[in-house]
Coordinates of C-alpha atoms in Angstrom, one line a residue:
X1 CA 0.0 0.0 0.0
X2 CA 1.3 3.4 -0.8
X3 CA 2.7 5.5 2.0
X4 CA 0.0 8.2 1.3
X5 CA -2.8 5.6 1.7
X6 CA -1.3 4.3 5.0
X7 CA -1.1 7.9 6.3
X8 CA -4.7 8.5 5.4
X9 CA -5.9 5.3 7.1
X10 CA -3.9 6.3 10.3
X11 CA -5.4 9.8 10.3
X12 CA -8.9 8.3 9.9
X13 CA -8.4 5.9 12.8
X14 CA -7.0 8.6 15.0
X15 CA -10.0 10.9 14.4
X16 CA -12.5 8.1 14.9
X17 CA -10.9 7.1 18.3
X18 CA -10.8 10.8 19.3
X19 CA -14.5 11.2 18.5
X20 CA -15.3 8.1 20.6
X21 CA -13.1 9.2 23.6
X22 CA -14.1 12.9 23.7
X23 CA -17.4 13.8 25.3
X24 CA -20.0 15.5 23.2
X25 CA -19.9 19.3 23.2
X26 CA -23.4 19.4 24.7
X27 CA -22.3 17.1 27.5
X28 CA -19.2 19.2 28.2
X29 CA -21.2 22.4 28.4
X30 CA -23.9 20.9 30.7
X31 CA -23.2 22.1 34.3
X32 CA -22.8 19.2 36.8
X33 CA -25.5 19.2 39.5
X34 CA -23.8 19.7 42.9
X35 CA -24.5 16.9 45.4
X36 CA -27.1 17.3 48.0
X37 CA -24.5 17.4 50.8
X38 CA -22.5 20.2 49.0
X39 CA -25.6 22.3 48.5
X40 CA -26.6 22.0 52.1
X41 CA -23.1 22.7 53.3
X42 CA -23.0 25.8 51.2
X43 CA -26.2 27.2 52.6
X44 CA -25.2 26.5 56.2
X45 CA -21.8 28.1 55.6
X46 CA -23.2 31.5 54.9
X47 CA -21.8 33.8 57.7
X48 CA -25.1 34.9 59.2
X49 CA -26.4 31.3 59.1
X50 CA -23.2 29.6 60.5
X51 CA -23.4 31.6 63.7
X52 CA -26.5 29.6 64.7
X53 CA -26.7 26.0 65.9
X54 CA -28.1 23.8 63.1
X55 CA -29.3 20.2 63.2
X56 CA -30.3 18.4 60.0
X57 CA -31.3 14.8 59.4
X58 CA -32.6 13.5 56.1
X59 CA -33.3 9.9 55.2
X60 CA -34.9 8.0 52.4
X61 CA -38.0 6.1 53.4
X62 CA -37.6 3.9 50.3
X63 CA -34.0 2.7 51.0
X64 CA -33.4 3.7 54.6
X65 CA -30.2 5.5 53.6
X66 CA -29.1 8.6 55.3
X67 CA -29.0 11.4 52.7
X68 CA -27.5 14.0 55.0
X69 CA -26.9 14.3 58.7
X70 CA -25.5 17.2 60.8
X71 CA -25.8 17.2 64.6
X72 CA -28.7 14.8 64.3
X73 CA -28.2 13.3 67.8
X74 CA -27.8 16.7 69.5
X75 CA -30.6 18.1 71.6
X76 CA -32.5 21.2 70.2
X77 CA -35.4 23.4 71.3
X78 CA -38.1 22.1 68.9
X79 CA -40.7 24.9 69.3
X80 CA -43.9 23.6 67.6
X81 CA -42.3 20.5 66.3
X82 CA -43.3 19.2 69.8
X83 CA -46.9 18.9 68.4
X84 CA -45.7 16.1 66.2
X85 CA -45.3 13.9 69.3
X86 CA -48.5 15.0 70.9
X87 CA -50.7 14.4 67.9
X88 CA -49.0 11.1 67.0
X89 CA -49.6 9.8 70.5
X90 CA -53.3 10.8 70.3
X91 CA -53.9 9.2 67.0
X92 CA -52.2 6.0 68.2
X93 CA -53.8 5.7 71.6
X94 CA -57.1 7.6 71.5
X95 CA -57.9 7.4 67.8
X96 CA -59.3 9.7 65.2
X97 CA -63.0 9.1 66.0
X98 CA -63.0 10.3 69.6
X99 CA -65.7 12.9 70.3
X100 CA -66.0 15.4 73.2
X101 CA -69.2 15.9 75.2
X102 CA -70.2 19.3 76.7
X103 CA -73.3 19.3 78.9
X104 CA -75.5 21.5 81.0
X105 CA -76.4 19.7 84.3
X106 CA -78.0 20.2 87.7
X107 CA -78.1 18.4 91.0
X108 CA -81.4 20.2 91.7
X109 CA -84.9 19.7 90.3
X110 CA -87.0 21.4 87.6
X111 CA -90.6 21.9 88.6
X112 CA -93.7 22.2 86.4
X113 CA -93.4 26.0 86.5
X114 CA -89.9 26.0 85.0
X115 CA -88.1 26.8 88.3
X116 CA -84.8 25.1 88.8
X117 CA -84.1 24.6 92.5
X118 CA -80.4 24.4 92.3
X119 CA -77.3 25.4 90.4
X120 CA -77.0 25.2 86.7
X121 CA -73.6 23.6 85.7
X122 CA -72.0 24.1 82.3
X123 CA -69.6 21.1 82.2
X124 CA -66.6 21.1 79.8
X125 CA -64.8 17.9 78.9
X126 CA -62.0 19.3 76.8
X127 CA -63.7 20.2 73.5
X128 CA -61.3 22.7 71.8
X129 CA -63.8 23.8 69.2
X130 CA -66.6 25.5 71.0
X131 CA -66.1 28.4 68.7
X132 CA -67.0 29.7 65.3
X133 CA -64.3 27.8 63.6
X134 CA -65.3 26.0 60.4
X135 CA -64.6 22.2 60.4
X136 CA -63.3 20.4 58.5
X137 CA -60.3 22.7 58.1
X138 CA -59.8 23.6 54.5
X139 CA -56.8 25.6 53.3
X140 CA -57.1 28.3 56.0
X141 CA -58.9 29.0 59.3
X142 CA -62.4 30.3 58.8
X143 CA -65.0 31.6 61.2
X144 CA -68.4 32.0 59.6
X145 CA -70.6 31.6 62.7
X146 CA -70.6 33.4 66.0
X147 CA -68.1 32.1 68.5
X148 CA -71.0 31.6 71.0
X149 CA -73.0 29.3 68.7
X150 CA -72.7 26.2 70.8
X151 CA -73.6 28.1 74.0
X152 CA -76.6 29.5 72.2
X153 CA -77.6 26.0 71.1
X154 CA -77.3 24.7 74.7
X155 CA -79.4 27.7 76.0
X156 CA -82.1 26.9 73.4
X157 CA -82.3 23.4 74.7
X158 CA -82.9 24.7 78.2
X159 CA -85.7 26.9 76.9
X160 CA -87.2 23.8 75.1
X161 CA -87.0 22.0 78.5
X162 CA -89.1 24.7 80.0
X163 CA -86.4 26.4 82.2
X164 CA -87.6 29.9 83.2
X165 CA -86.1 30.5 86.6
X166 CA -82.7 29.4 88.1
X167 CA -82.6 29.7 91.9
X168 CA -78.9 28.8 92.1
X169 CA -75.7 29.9 90.5
X170 CA -74.4 29.4 86.9
X171 CA -71.2 27.3 87.3
X172 CA -68.5 26.9 84.7
X173 CA -67.1 23.5 85.5
X174 CA -63.7 22.6 84.0
X175 CA -62.8 20.0 86.6
X176 CA -62.4 17.3 83.9
X177 CA -58.8 18.6 83.6
X178 CA -56.8 20.0 86.4
X179 CA -56.7 23.8 86.8
X180 CA -53.3 24.0 85.2
X181 CA -53.4 26.8 82.7
X182 CA -49.9 27.1 81.5
X183 CA -46.9 24.9 80.8
X184 CA -43.6 25.0 82.6
X185 CA -41.0 27.2 80.8
X186 CA -43.6 29.5 79.1
X187 CA -42.6 33.2 78.8
X188 CA -44.6 35.5 81.0
X189 CA -44.7 38.0 78.1
X190 CA -46.8 35.6 76.1
X191 CA -49.5 34.9 78.6
X192 CA -51.9 37.6 77.4
X193 CA -51.4 36.7 73.8
X194 CA -53.6 34.3 71.8
X195 CA -50.8 31.8 71.2
X196 CA -50.5 31.3 75.0
X197 CA -54.2 31.2 75.9
X198 CA -54.7 29.2 79.1
X199 CA -55.8 25.6 78.9
X200 CA -59.2 24.6 80.4
X201 CA -61.6 21.7 79.9
X202 CA -64.2 24.4 79.3
X203 CA -62.8 26.3 76.4
X204 CA -64.9 28.9 74.5
X205 CA -63.6 30.7 71.4
X206 CA -60.1 29.4 71.9
X207 CA -60.1 31.3 75.3
X208 CA -59.6 34.6 73.6
X209 CA -61.6 37.8 73.1
X210 CA -61.4 39.8 69.8
X211 CA -60.5 43.5 70.1
X212 CA -61.5 45.6 67.1
X213 CA -60.4 49.3 66.8
X214 CA -61.6 51.9 64.4
X215 CA -60.6 55.6 64.3
X216 CA -63.0 58.2 65.9
X217 CA -65.3 60.3 63.8
X218 CA -63.2 63.4 64.2
X219 CA -59.5 64.2 64.9
X220 CA -58.9 64.3 68.6
X221 CA -61.8 61.9 69.4
X222 CA -61.1 58.6 71.1
X223 CA -61.0 55.6 68.8
X224 CA -63.9 53.2 68.7
X225 CA -63.1 49.9 70.5
X226 CA -65.3 46.9 70.3
X227 CA -64.7 43.7 72.2
X228 CA -66.4 40.3 71.4
X229 CA -67.8 37.9 72.1
X230 CA -68.4 39.3 75.6
X231 CA -67.9 43.0 75.8
X232 CA -68.5 43.2 79.6
X233 CA -65.8 40.7 80.6
X234 CA -63.0 43.2 80.9
X235 CA -62.9 46.7 82.4
X236 CA -61.7 48.7 79.4
X237 CA -59.5 51.8 79.6
X238 CA -59.5 53.3 76.1
X239 CA -56.8 56.0 75.6
X240 CA -56.4 55.8 71.8
X241 CA -56.6 59.2 70.1
X242 CA -57.6 59.8 66.5
X243 CA -55.0 61.8 64.6
X244 CA -55.2 63.6 61.2
X245 CA -55.2 61.5 58.0
X246 CA -51.8 60.7 56.6
X247 CA -50.0 61.2 59.9
X248 CA -48.2 57.9 59.7
X249 CA -48.9 54.3 60.7
X250 CA -51.0 53.6 63.7
X251 CA -49.2 53.3 67.0
X252 CA -51.3 51.0 69.4
X253 CA -50.4 49.3 72.6
X254 CA -52.6 46.8 74.6
X255 CA -51.7 45.7 78.1
X256 CA -53.3 43.4 80.6
X257 CA -51.4 42.1 83.6
X258 CA -51.7 38.3 84.2
X259 CA -54.7 37.8 86.6
X260 CA -56.0 41.3 86.0
X261 CA -59.5 42.1 84.6
X262 CA -58.3 45.6 83.5
X263 CA -57.5 46.1 79.8
X264 CA -55.7 49.3 78.8
X265 CA -55.4 50.3 75.2
X266 CA -53.5 53.4 74.2
X267 CA -51.7 55.1 71.3
X268 CA -52.8 56.9 68.1
X269 CA -54.7 56.0 65.0
X270 CA -55.0 58.2 61.9
X271 CA -58.6 59.0 60.8
X272 CA -58.0 57.3 57.4
X273 CA -56.9 54.0 59.1
X274 CA -58.9 51.0 58.0
X275 CA -58.9 49.5 61.5
X276 CA -57.1 47.0 63.6
X277 CA -58.0 43.7 65.1
X278 CA -56.3 41.4 67.6
X279 CA -57.1 38.5 69.9
X280 CA -56.2 38.6 73.6
X281 CA -56.1 35.7 76.0
X282 CA -58.6 35.6 78.9
X283 CA -57.4 34.7 82.4
X284 CA -59.9 32.1 83.7
X285 CA -61.8 30.3 80.9
X286 CA -64.3 28.6 83.1
X287 CA -65.2 32.0 84.7
X288 CA -65.5 33.6 81.3
X289 CA -67.8 30.7 80.2
X290 CA -70.0 31.0 83.2
X291 CA -70.4 34.8 82.8
X292 CA -71.1 34.5 79.1
X293 CA -73.5 31.6 79.5
X294 CA -75.5 33.5 82.2
X295 CA -75.8 36.5 79.9
X296 CA -77.0 34.3 77.0
X297 CA -79.7 32.7 79.3
X298 CA -80.9 36.1 80.4
X299 CA -81.3 37.2 76.8
X300 CA -83.7 34.4 76.4
X301 CA -85.8 35.6 79.3
X302 CA -84.5 33.0 81.8
X303 CA -84.2 34.7 85.3
X304 CA -81.0 33.8 87.1
X305 CA -81.0 34.6 90.8
X306 CA -77.5 33.3 91.5
X307 CA -74.1 34.5 90.4
X308 CA -71.6 33.1 87.9
X309 CA -68.8 31.0 89.5
X310 CA -66.4 28.2 88.7
X311 CA -65.6 24.6 89.7
X312 CA -61.9 23.7 89.2
X313 CA -59.9 20.7 90.1
X314 CA -56.9 22.3 91.8
X315 CA -53.6 20.6 90.9
X316 CA -52.4 20.7 94.5
X317 CA -55.5 18.8 95.7
X318 CA -55.4 16.0 93.2
X319 CA -53.5 13.6 95.5
X320 CA -55.6 14.5 98.5
X321 CA -58.9 13.8 96.8
X322 CA -57.7 10.6 95.2
X323 CA -57.9 7.1 96.4
X324 CA -55.6 4.3 95.1
X325 CA -57.1 1.1 93.7
X326 CA -55.5 -1.8 91.8
X327 CA -56.4 -1.7 88.2
X328 CA -57.4 -5.2 86.8
X329 CA -56.5 -4.1 83.3
X330 CA -53.0 -2.8 84.2
X331 CA -51.6 -6.3 84.0
X332 CA -49.9 -6.0 87.3
X333 CA -48.2 -2.8 86.2
X334 CA -49.1 -0.9 89.3
X335 CA -51.9 1.2 90.9
X336 CA -53.8 4.1 89.4
X337 CA -55.4 6.9 91.3
X338 CA -59.2 7.2 91.0
X339 CA -61.3 10.0 92.3
X340 CA -64.5 9.3 94.2
X341 CA -67.7 9.5 92.1
X342 CA -69.5 12.8 92.1
X343 CA -73.3 12.9 93.0
X344 CA -75.5 12.1 90.0
X345 CA -76.7 15.1 88.0
X346 CA -79.6 15.6 85.7
X347 CA -78.4 16.4 82.2
X348 CA -80.6 19.2 80.7
X349 CA -78.7 19.9 77.5
X350 CA -75.8 18.4 75.6
X351 CA -73.5 19.0 72.6
X352 CA -71.2 16.5 70.9
X353 CA -68.1 17.6 69.0
X354 CA -66.9 16.5 65.6
X355 CA -64.3 13.6 65.5
X356 CA -60.9 14.3 67.0
X357 CA -59.3 13.9 63.6
X358 CA -60.7 17.3 62.6
X359 CA -58.9 19.0 65.4
X360 CA -55.7 17.2 64.9
X361 CA -55.6 18.8 61.4
X362 CA -56.2 22.2 63.0
X363 CA -53.4 21.6 65.5
X364 CA -50.7 20.8 63.0
X365 CA -51.9 22.8 60.0
X366 CA -52.0 26.1 61.8
X367 CA -49.9 25.1 64.8
X368 CA -52.7 25.8 67.3
X369 CA -51.0 25.8 70.7
X370 CA -54.1 25.8 73.0
X371 CA -55.6 22.8 71.2
X372 CA -52.3 20.9 71.6
X373 CA -52.2 21.6 75.3
X374 CA -55.8 20.4 75.6
X375 CA -54.8 17.2 73.7
X376 CA -52.0 16.5 76.1
X377 CA -54.4 16.7 79.1
X378 CA -56.9 14.5 77.2
X379 CA -54.1 11.9 76.9
X380 CA -53.6 12.1 80.7
X381 CA -57.3 11.9 81.4
X382 CA -58.1 9.1 79.0
X383 CA -54.9 7.0 79.0
X384 CA -53.2 8.0 82.2
X385 CA -54.0 8.8 85.8
X386 CA -55.5 12.3 85.5
X387 CA -56.1 15.3 83.2
X388 CA -52.8 16.9 84.0
X389 CA -49.7 17.9 82.0
X390 CA -47.6 15.4 84.0
X391 CA -49.9 12.5 83.3
X392 CA -50.2 13.4 79.6
X393 CA -46.4 13.5 79.3
X394 CA -46.2 10.1 81.0
X395 CA -48.5 8.7 78.3
X396 CA -46.4 10.3 75.5
X397 CA -43.3 8.8 77.1
X398 CA -44.8 5.3 77.0
X399 CA -45.9 5.7 73.4
X400 CA -42.4 7.0 72.3
X401 CA -40.8 4.0 74.0
X402 CA -43.0 1.8 72.0
X403 CA -41.9 3.7 68.8
X404 CA -38.3 3.0 69.6
X405 CA -37.4 6.5 70.8
X406 CA -35.3 6.5 74.0
X407 CA -35.7 8.8 76.9
X408 CA -32.3 10.5 76.3
X409 CA -33.5 11.7 72.9
X410 CA -36.1 14.2 74.2
X411 CA -37.3 16.2 77.2
X412 CA -40.9 17.6 77.1
X413 CA -42.6 20.0 79.5
X414 CA -45.8 20.7 77.4
X415 CA -47.7 19.5 74.4
X416 CA -47.5 22.5 72.1
X417 CA -43.8 23.6 72.1
X418 CA -44.3 26.9 73.9
X419 CA -41.9 25.8 76.6
X420 CA -38.2 26.7 76.0
X421 CA -37.3 23.8 78.3
X422 CA -38.4 21.3 75.6
X423 CA -35.6 19.4 73.9
X424 CA -35.4 16.8 71.2
X425 CA -32.9 15.5 68.6
X426 CA -33.6 15.7 64.9
X427 CA -33.0 11.9 64.6
X428 CA -35.8 11.3 67.2
X429 CA -38.2 13.2 65.0
X430 CA -37.2 11.0 62.0
X431 CA -37.7 7.9 64.1
X432 CA -41.3 9.1 64.9
X433 CA -42.0 10.0 61.3
X434 CA -40.7 6.7 60.0
X435 CA -42.6 4.8 62.7
X436 CA -45.8 6.5 61.8
X437 CA -45.6 5.4 58.1
X438 CA -45.9 1.8 59.2
X439 CA -49.0 2.3 61.4
X440 CA -52.6 2.1 60.4
X441 CA -53.0 5.7 61.2
X442 CA -50.0 6.8 59.3
X443 CA -51.8 8.3 56.3
X444 CA -54.2 10.2 58.6
X445 CA -51.1 11.6 60.5
X446 CA -49.6 12.9 57.3
X447 CA -52.9 14.5 56.4
X448 CA -52.5 16.8 59.4
X449 CA -49.3 18.3 58.0
X450 CA -49.2 21.7 56.2
X451 CA -48.6 21.3 52.4
X452 CA -45.9 23.5 50.9
X453 CA -47.3 26.3 48.9
X454 CA -50.9 25.2 49.6
X455 CA -52.2 25.5 53.2
X456 CA -51.6 26.0 56.8
X457 CA -48.3 27.5 58.0
X458 CA -46.7 26.6 54.7
X459 CA -49.3 28.3 52.5
X460 CA -46.9 31.1 51.5
X461 CA -43.7 29.1 51.5
X462 CA -42.0 27.2 48.6
X463 CA -44.8 28.5 46.4
X464 CA -44.1 28.3 42.7
X465 CA -41.1 26.0 43.2
X466 CA -40.7 22.3 42.5
X467 CA -41.3 21.7 46.2
X468 CA -44.8 23.0 46.1
X469 CA -47.2 20.2 46.8
X470 CA -44.3 17.7 47.2
X471 CA -43.4 18.7 50.8
X472 CA -45.4 18.1 54.0
X473 CA -43.8 20.0 56.9
X474 CA -44.6 20.9 60.5
X475 CA -43.1 24.2 61.3
X476 CA -41.9 25.6 64.6
X477 CA -41.0 29.2 65.6
X478 CA -39.9 30.9 68.8
X479 CA -37.5 33.8 69.2
X480 CA -34.1 32.6 67.9
X481 CA -35.6 29.1 67.1
X482 CA -36.9 27.8 63.8
X483 CA -37.7 24.3 62.7
X484 CA -39.4 22.2 60.1
X485 CA -39.8 18.4 59.9
X486 CA -41.9 16.2 57.8
X487 CA -42.2 14.2 54.6
X488 CA -41.2 15.0 51.0
X489 CA -41.4 13.3 47.6
X490 CA -38.5 14.2 45.3
X491 CA -38.9 14.9 41.6
X492 CA -37.5 11.5 40.9
X493 CA -40.2 9.9 43.1
X494 CA -38.1 9.1 46.1
X495 CA -39.9 9.3 49.5
X496 CA -38.0 11.2 52.2
X497 CA -38.3 12.1 55.8
X498 CA -36.4 15.2 57.1
X499 CA -35.9 17.3 60.2
X500 CA -34.2 20.7 60.1
X501 CA -33.7 22.7 63.4
X502 CA -32.0 26.0 64.1
X503 CA -31.3 27.2 67.6
X504 CA -29.5 30.3 69.0
X505 CA -29.5 32.2 65.7
X506 CA -29.7 35.9 65.2
X507 CA -31.6 35.7 61.9
X508 CA -35.0 37.1 61.3
X509 CA -37.6 34.5 61.3
X510 CA -38.1 35.1 57.6
X511 CA -34.4 34.6 56.9
X512 CA -34.3 31.4 58.9
X513 CA -37.3 30.1 57.1
X514 CA -35.7 30.9 53.7
X515 CA -32.6 28.8 54.8
X516 CA -34.8 25.9 55.7
X517 CA -36.7 26.2 52.4
X518 CA -33.4 26.2 50.5
X519 CA -32.5 22.9 52.1
X520 CA -35.9 21.4 51.5
X521 CA -35.8 22.5 47.8
X522 CA -32.4 20.9 47.4
X523 CA -33.7 17.6 48.9
X524 CA -36.6 17.6 46.4
X525 CA -34.6 18.5 43.3
X526 CA -31.3 16.6 43.8
X527 CA -30.8 12.9 43.0
X528 CA -30.0 11.4 46.4
X529 CA -26.5 10.4 47.4
X530 CA -25.9 9.1 50.9
X531 CA -23.6 11.2 53.1
X532 CA -22.9 11.0 56.8
X533 CA -21.2 13.9 58.4

């Protein structure tokens, strides 16, 4: 073969091999997707973020692999991620179909003339939704009926029974749970706010009043202040002055000392202001209910000769009023305290709640603190020794042991997460979430979680991203504390559990949420690759 032909063949072979060995230009130009670990590391390395204490644990439900882990076995203040444990315990041990009963009773007698010779007792048994809230919960909290609707219905039943005169008192009875309004470790500054409303077995309107403020008719006039549902409950000191239009944003302050019935509102409101509304916690829910119910009865023409008062079960007296008996069903596990039976009462009116499942969705979707606290006391009353925080926490502890979560992985002082003394590891949360997926109630549990970009506390987060609709997450927020834990389905179809917790940071809550959202977005969009830090 001629030399020229040999050279041509060699050149052809060289070019062919080069074409095979070299990547296509399109492949060379395509940017390589960073690993999930590197993306999370980059987010957490930002100077303002790195100053905080972060815990992250992410696992594949499908393979069981750890996708990312950072401080997963360290203890963090969980804020409202505490609710994950309270609601899971309730679903497992009490069940989604439990219903609350609220009754109006008397130990007296009703004669043919409509005279009740005795006290009228409004008995609460822990129903959290004696309010105007619409159930089932759908996308957001709605109130389309008056918050007194159930009390009005009970009063109408009394009228139908022929009650016209009440010789005794109207009693608000919340003794089904102990008189234990707040959890240990709650901030005193929160106690008059709606998110720290006191717990009571007799809860009306989430144990808050609504304060609505409108500017006065003329500059210099006092603003108009309206309080509902019971305007006479507080002594109101209105010091809000109406200022000229365009004089800047309103400047309002509302104060009520814990235990006080005196409400002071002061500041300024421009005459072109559209108005302001807020919800304030009441001090003694049973007393509030008794006063409110008495006024509702009187509006129906029922004459009440007695006064409104309360019947509490004082926490300090629980041991002294209890007797100890052996429980045949305890399997030899010990004794349980049982209170002596109360005298039999005549039930004059009653109301039954919707199934507990409806309230579990409210608790986790909107992070309703009061309802979580009531749920903890329900656990104590129904599955423990008494309707107390301590008994409820003992029940939670027993359930978590069954779920494989050890006592050194958490410390709880309440059911809602308001206590800054609560502690839990991110890995303990993953254990709970994974355990729940294998239970008959697992799907119902996931249904209580907010959906990213859709509803609840995640309605405005991750909206318009690939994570929208793919992420279920229970949020948690306190000052310098942010958390989110839940379930996610990646774009490749992998099912994931995650827990992201930040403590001791100086970020704004919005900034901390954005960091968490960046991590969750990376989880959803990045092909998984296991990494253990």
